[in-house]
Structures are given as C-alpha cells and as structure tokens.
Amino acid sequence: MRRLGIFGGTFDPVHFGHLLPAIEVLKVFALDTVVFVPAAAPPHKLTEPVTSFAHRFAMLALATTPHQGLVLSDLESTRSGPSFTVDTLREIRAGWGAEQLFFIMGSDSLAQITTWYRWPELVELAHLVVLRREPLWGAGLERHVPDILRPRLRLVSPSRTADLAAGEAKGWVFLLEHEPYPISATVIRRRLQAGEETDDVLPPQVSRYALKNRVYHRGERDD
Ligand code: ATP
C-alpha cells in the first residue's frame, strides 16, 4: 500500500519546525514519502510579500535532499491563481497512485481551517495530520475545530506506529503529540535581516543560501 504524506505551506524559508516533525510523521505513520508542496501563491498570504517561488523551492531542495523519505514537488507552481490545497490533493489522488494520503498541517492551520477554500472536502481526499504548535493544543485547539471534524479527531502518541488508520484511505484528523518546536518563519526572516545566528532553527545549507543570495535582506523582498 502506498502511503504518502503531503506537506503544504509557504516555506519562506523552510525550517526545523517543518523538517523535524515531518520526519516524525514519516516514521509514526509508516509513510513511503513526505512530499513538500510549496504554494506558488499562498491564499492566506496574498496581501503580504512572499519570497519568489524559485528561492523558496531552492531552499527546500537543500533542506530535504539529505533526508531519505523527504521529497519536493513543484506542482502548485504549474497552476495559475491561488494555490488551493483541495485542488492539490485532488490532483495527487488522481495521478500519483497513492492509496492513502496524509495531509500535514500545524495546529494553527487547523484552528483556521474554516477559512480554507472548500475545506470540508479535505477529509474526503486525505487524512489530516496535525502538528503541535503551542499554544493551540488540547481543549484550546478543540474549541476552534468545526463540529463536523470533531468526531474525527484522534490523538496519536509518537511512540505508536504503523497500525494507525490501517486500510482507511481518508477521513481521520490525527493530532500528533510530538515535542513542540516553537519556531516560525516570520521570526527567522527577522533574525536573518538583523544578521543574527539561525543555527538553532535552520539547516546550515539553507541559511548559507539565504545569506549568499540576500533573500531576506531589507529591500530585496519588499518588507
Ligand atoms: P510564517 O511565520 O511566515 O507564517 P510558518 O513558520 O508558519 O510561516 P508556513 O510555511 O506558513 O510556516 O507553514 C506551513 C505549515 O507548517 C503550516 O501548516 C504551519 O502550521 C506548519 N508549521 C510551521 N511551523 C511549524 C512549527 N514550528 N511546528 C509545527 N508546525 C509548523
């Protein structure tokens, strides 16, 4: 059975808060691969400046290549208009031959799921795997989960593996109880602009690329 994880996001830049939990999801859910799918035009960030797709993609390539099981797709860059997750999952389901899809998102994203385009269809196409992003966890998170998703919630301990969702193609919302990684790309961009160290939050090859190409230098990215 082919089990694919799909991790969508802006990845501006990709950081350890994406990479470390993605590696955990790969193991816990016994996935064949986790595919990072950077948004060409992130619908939630249409009014904010976003680094070019080419730079974000290049940094993702540097970050994912060393890890077996992590791969990268440019499929959202080939579509025009905003990058809607529902279209991406539909395309993957139709063309990639995966029997089980696990769409990965942070708990902050789950808390805003009702703002996503055609969000009820997501669980008709995939399982959701929710990463722990403080402070949105436990009762505080559940309050933000829409009624139709609440019965689908399943808490998952990282020490359990494989038998999860065996055979079921879609429909569960797994809350993965991993150690939280309190890292955000917004803070990283500010640190890079200020010339601060980022070794605790970024793979060194990503920070080298960002510095060499002046990706986050003031004025180069319009913010
Ligand atoms: P920004 O600070 O620019 O908003 P971000 O760090 O939240 O960026 P995104 O690319 O927007 O990164 O996130 C992609 C997905 O990864 C989202 O679903 C987000 O919730 C999740 N995510 C981002 N950072 C973390 C983290 N530290 N821990 C768990 N999930 C995360």
Short mmCIF file of C-alpha atoms and ligand atoms in Angstrom, two decimals:
data_model
loop_
_atom_site.label_atom_id
_atom_site.label_comp_id
_atom_site.label_asym_id
_atom_site.label_seq_id
_atom_site.Cartn_x
_atom_site.Cartn_y
_atom_site.Cartn_z
CA MET A 1 0.00 0.00 0.00
CA ARG A 2 1.39 3.42 -0.95
CA ARG A 3 1.12 5.92 1.87
CA LEU A 4 2.05 9.49 1.05
CA GLY A 5 2.40 12.47 3.33
CA ILE A 6 1.76 15.86 1.72
CA PHE A 7 3.10 18.94 3.48
CA GLY A 8 1.82 22.22 2.03
CA GLY A 9 2.97 25.65 3.07
CA THR A 10 4.73 28.84 2.12
CA PHE A 11 8.12 27.66 3.45
CA ASP A 12 9.58 31.17 3.49
CA PRO A 13 12.02 29.71 4.48
CA VAL A 14 11.68 26.02 5.38
CA HIS A 15 12.90 25.49 8.97
CA PHE A 16 13.38 22.80 11.65
CA GLY A 17 9.77 23.34 12.79
CA HIS A 18 8.76 21.85 9.43
CA LEU A 19 11.54 19.31 8.94
CA LEU A 20 11.73 17.60 12.35
CA PRO A 21 8.00 16.90 12.71
CA ALA A 22 7.84 15.81 9.02
CA ILE A 23 10.48 13.16 9.78
CA GLU A 24 8.43 12.07 12.80
CA VAL A 25 5.25 11.81 10.71
CA LEU A 26 7.15 9.70 8.17
CA LYS A 27 8.05 7.19 10.92
CA VAL A 28 4.87 7.21 13.01
CA PHE A 29 2.56 6.73 10.04
CA ALA A 30 5.00 4.41 8.21
CA LEU A 31 4.80 6.57 5.09
CA ASP A 32 6.71 5.93 1.89
CA THR A 33 7.50 9.61 1.49
CA VAL A 34 6.54 13.05 2.72
CA VAL A 35 6.19 15.40 -0.24
CA PHE A 36 6.75 19.09 0.45
CA VAL A 37 4.49 21.15 -1.81
CA PRO A 38 5.34 24.86 -1.62
CA ALA A 39 2.48 27.20 -2.52
CA ALA A 40 3.10 29.32 -5.59
CA ALA A 41 0.55 31.91 -4.46
CA PRO A 42 -0.39 31.16 -0.81
CA PRO A 43 -4.10 32.11 -0.47
CA HIS A 44 -3.62 33.20 3.16
CA LYS A 45 -0.74 35.50 2.30
CA LEU A 46 -1.95 37.22 -0.88
CA THR A 47 -1.65 40.66 0.72
CA GLU A 48 1.80 40.02 2.26
CA PRO A 49 5.11 39.98 0.42
CA VAL A 50 6.35 36.44 -0.19
CA THR A 51 9.80 35.43 -1.42
CA SER A 52 9.95 34.20 -5.02
CA PHE A 53 8.94 30.60 -5.63
CA ALA A 54 12.40 29.92 -7.09
CA HIS A 55 14.22 30.88 -3.87
CA ARG A 56 11.76 29.05 -1.59
CA PHE A 57 11.99 25.96 -3.80
CA ALA A 58 15.80 26.06 -3.87
CA MET A 59 15.97 26.28 -0.05
CA LEU A 60 13.51 23.38 0.25
CA ALA A 61 15.63 21.29 -2.12
CA LEU A 62 18.72 21.92 0.02
CA ALA A 63 16.82 21.07 3.21
CA THR A 64 15.05 17.91 2.04
CA THR A 65 17.77 16.24 -0.08
CA PRO A 66 19.80 14.91 2.90
CA HIS A 67 16.76 13.14 4.40
CA GLN A 68 15.63 9.86 2.95
CA GLY A 69 11.86 9.91 2.54
CA LEU A 70 11.51 13.68 2.20
CA VAL A 71 10.86 14.88 -1.36
CA LEU A 72 9.79 18.04 -3.08
CA SER A 73 7.14 18.86 -5.70
CA ASP A 74 6.59 21.97 -7.80
CA LEU A 75 3.06 21.02 -8.79
CA GLU A 76 1.46 24.18 -7.37
CA SER A 77 3.78 26.37 -9.46
CA THR A 78 2.27 24.99 -12.65
CA ARG A 79 -1.27 26.12 -11.74
CA SER A 80 -2.39 29.71 -12.16
CA GLY A 81 -4.18 31.62 -9.39
CA PRO A 82 -4.09 30.92 -5.63
CA SER A 83 -2.72 27.54 -4.51
CA PHE A 84 -5.70 25.74 -3.00
CA THR A 85 -4.95 22.57 -1.04
CA VAL A 86 -8.15 20.90 -2.17
CA ASP A 87 -7.01 21.14 -5.83
CA THR A 88 -3.57 19.81 -4.94
CA LEU A 89 -4.96 16.80 -3.08
CA ARG A 90 -7.39 16.07 -5.90
CA GLU A 91 -4.57 16.18 -8.46
CA ILE A 92 -2.35 13.90 -6.35
CA ARG A 93 -5.16 11.46 -5.69
CA ALA A 94 -6.00 11.27 -9.40
CA GLY A 95 -2.49 10.98 -10.77
CA TRP A 96 0.06 9.69 -8.27
CA GLY A 97 -1.31 6.24 -7.45
CA ALA A 98 -1.31 6.74 -3.67
CA GLU A 99 -3.80 4.66 -1.72
CA GLN A 100 -3.54 6.70 1.47
CA LEU A 101 -2.84 10.41 1.70
CA PHE A 102 -1.89 12.21 4.90
CA PHE A 103 -2.04 15.98 4.63
CA ILE A 104 0.22 17.59 7.24
CA MET A 105 -0.55 20.94 8.86
CA GLY A 106 0.25 22.81 12.06
CA SER A 107 -2.41 23.20 14.77
CA ASP A 108 -2.59 26.94 13.97
CA SER A 109 -3.70 25.98 10.46
CA LEU A 110 -6.30 23.51 11.77
CA ALA A 111 -7.69 26.27 14.00
CA GLN A 112 -8.32 28.34 10.85
CA ILE A 113 -9.47 25.52 8.63
CA THR A 114 -12.91 27.04 8.00
CA THR A 115 -11.20 29.87 6.09
CA TRP A 116 -9.73 27.36 3.62
CA TYR A 117 -11.34 27.02 0.19
CA ARG A 118 -13.81 24.05 0.16
CA TRP A 119 -12.35 22.81 3.45
CA PRO A 120 -14.93 20.03 4.16
CA GLU A 121 -13.64 18.21 1.07
CA LEU A 122 -10.14 17.85 2.52
CA VAL A 123 -11.13 14.89 4.71
CA GLU A 124 -12.84 13.29 1.71
CA LEU A 125 -9.46 13.24 -0.01
CA ALA A 126 -6.96 12.58 2.78
CA HIS A 127 -6.33 12.07 6.47
CA LEU A 128 -5.12 15.21 8.20
CA VAL A 129 -2.05 15.01 10.44
CA VAL A 130 -1.89 17.95 12.80
CA LEU A 131 1.42 19.10 14.29
CA ARG A 132 1.57 20.62 17.72
CA ARG A 133 2.06 24.35 17.62
CA GLU A 134 1.71 25.98 21.01
CA PRO A 135 -0.49 27.39 22.43
CA LEU A 136 -3.07 25.73 20.16
CA TRP A 137 -3.39 22.23 21.58
CA GLY A 138 -5.80 20.24 23.75
CA ALA A 139 -9.05 21.95 24.74
CA GLY A 140 -7.80 25.29 23.39
CA LEU A 141 -7.43 23.76 19.92
CA GLU A 142 -10.64 21.74 20.04
CA ARG A 143 -12.66 24.89 20.60
CA HIS A 144 -11.55 26.03 17.12
CA VAL A 145 -12.28 22.72 15.40
CA PRO A 146 -15.54 22.79 13.41
CA ASP A 147 -18.30 20.42 14.61
CA ILE A 148 -18.12 18.14 11.58
CA LEU A 149 -14.43 17.44 12.20
CA ARG A 150 -14.62 16.91 15.97
CA PRO A 151 -15.73 13.25 15.85
CA ARG A 152 -12.81 12.55 13.53
CA LEU A 153 -10.10 13.70 15.96
CA ARG A 154 -7.65 11.04 17.15
CA LEU A 155 -4.77 11.77 19.49
CA VAL A 156 -1.60 9.92 18.41
CA SER A 157 1.45 9.25 20.54
CA PRO A 158 4.73 9.34 18.58
CA SER A 159 5.71 6.02 20.18
CA ARG A 160 2.90 4.19 18.35
CA THR A 161 3.45 3.23 14.73
CA ALA A 162 2.07 1.81 11.53
CA ASP A 163 -1.27 0.25 12.54
CA LEU A 164 -2.78 3.72 12.60
CA ALA A 165 -5.51 4.11 10.02
CA ALA A 166 -4.57 0.78 8.50
CA GLY A 167 -6.67 0.32 5.41
CA GLU A 168 -8.58 3.57 5.66
CA ALA A 169 -7.83 5.95 2.83
CA LYS A 170 -9.01 9.21 4.36
CA GLY A 171 -11.17 10.89 6.93
CA TRP A 172 -9.28 10.99 10.25
CA VAL A 173 -7.77 14.08 11.84
CA PHE A 174 -4.71 12.81 13.72
CA LEU A 175 -3.28 15.08 16.40
CA LEU A 176 0.36 14.08 16.76
CA GLU A 177 1.59 14.59 20.33
CA HIS A 178 5.19 15.38 19.43
CA GLU A 179 7.56 17.66 21.25
CA PRO A 180 6.66 21.20 20.08
CA TYR A 181 9.19 23.16 18.04
CA PRO A 182 8.47 26.83 18.78
CA ILE A 183 9.84 28.17 15.50
CA SER A 184 8.25 30.43 12.91
CA ALA A 185 9.45 31.63 9.53
CA THR A 186 8.40 35.19 10.41
CA VAL A 187 10.86 35.29 13.33
CA ILE A 188 13.58 33.65 11.21
CA ARG A 189 13.20 36.27 8.47
CA ARG A 190 13.65 39.00 11.07
CA ARG A 191 16.70 37.28 12.53
CA LEU A 192 18.30 36.91 9.09
CA GLN A 193 17.58 40.57 8.32
CA ALA A 194 19.22 41.54 11.61
CA GLY A 195 22.27 39.40 10.80
CA GLU A 196 21.66 37.10 13.79
CA GLU A 197 22.67 33.41 14.07
CA THR A 198 20.00 30.92 12.95
CA ASP A 199 21.76 27.59 13.51
CA ASP A 200 19.16 26.51 16.09
CA VAL A 201 16.26 26.91 13.65
CA LEU A 202 17.61 26.46 10.10
CA PRO A 203 19.73 23.81 8.40
CA PRO A 204 23.12 25.43 7.70
CA GLN A 205 22.80 24.95 3.94
CA VAL A 206 19.54 26.94 4.00
CA SER A 207 20.99 29.86 5.97
CA ARG A 208 24.07 29.88 3.69
CA TYR A 209 21.79 30.05 0.63
CA ALA A 210 19.66 32.83 2.14
CA LEU A 211 22.69 34.91 3.07
CA LYS A 212 24.57 34.34 -0.18
CA ASN A 213 21.54 35.28 -2.29
CA ARG A 214 20.48 38.12 0.04
CA VAL A 215 17.00 36.55 0.12
CA TYR A 216 15.89 38.29 3.32
CA HIS A 217 17.96 41.46 3.16
CA ARG A 218 15.88 44.56 3.75
CA GLY A 219 14.56 45.98 0.47
CA GLU A 220 15.16 42.76 -1.50
CA ARG A 221 11.82 41.28 -0.56
CA ASP A 222 9.68 44.41 -0.18
CA ASP A 223 9.20 44.15 3.60
P1 ATP B 1 5.14 32.32 8.77
O1 ATP B 1 5.78 32.63 10.08
O2 ATP B 1 5.74 33.03 7.59
O3 ATP B 1 3.62 32.43 8.79
P2 ATP B 1 5.38 29.43 9.23
O4 ATP B 1 6.62 29.26 10.05
O5 ATP B 1 4.05 29.34 9.93
O6 ATP B 1 5.48 30.79 8.40
P3 ATP B 1 4.41 28.07 6.87
O7 ATP B 1 5.19 27.78 5.65
O8 ATP B 1 3.37 29.11 6.80
O9 ATP B 1 5.46 28.39 8.05
O10 ATP B 1 3.81 26.73 7.45
C1 ATP B 1 3.47 25.60 6.68
C2 ATP B 1 2.75 24.62 7.59
O11 ATP B 1 3.65 24.19 8.60
C3 ATP B 1 1.54 25.24 8.30
O12 ATP B 1 0.50 24.27 8.35
C4 ATP B 1 2.08 25.54 9.69
O13 ATP B 1 1.06 25.48 10.66
C5 ATP B 1 3.10 24.42 9.89
N1 ATP B 1 4.18 24.84 10.77
C6 ATP B 1 5.01 25.88 10.60
N2 ATP B 1 5.89 25.98 11.61
C7 ATP B 1 5.61 24.97 12.45
C8 ATP B 1 6.17 24.55 13.71
N3 ATP B 1 7.16 25.20 14.29
N4 ATP B 1 5.63 23.44 14.30
C9 ATP B 1 4.59 22.78 13.71
N5 ATP B 1 4.02 23.14 12.53
C10 ATP B 1 4.52 24.22 11.91
#
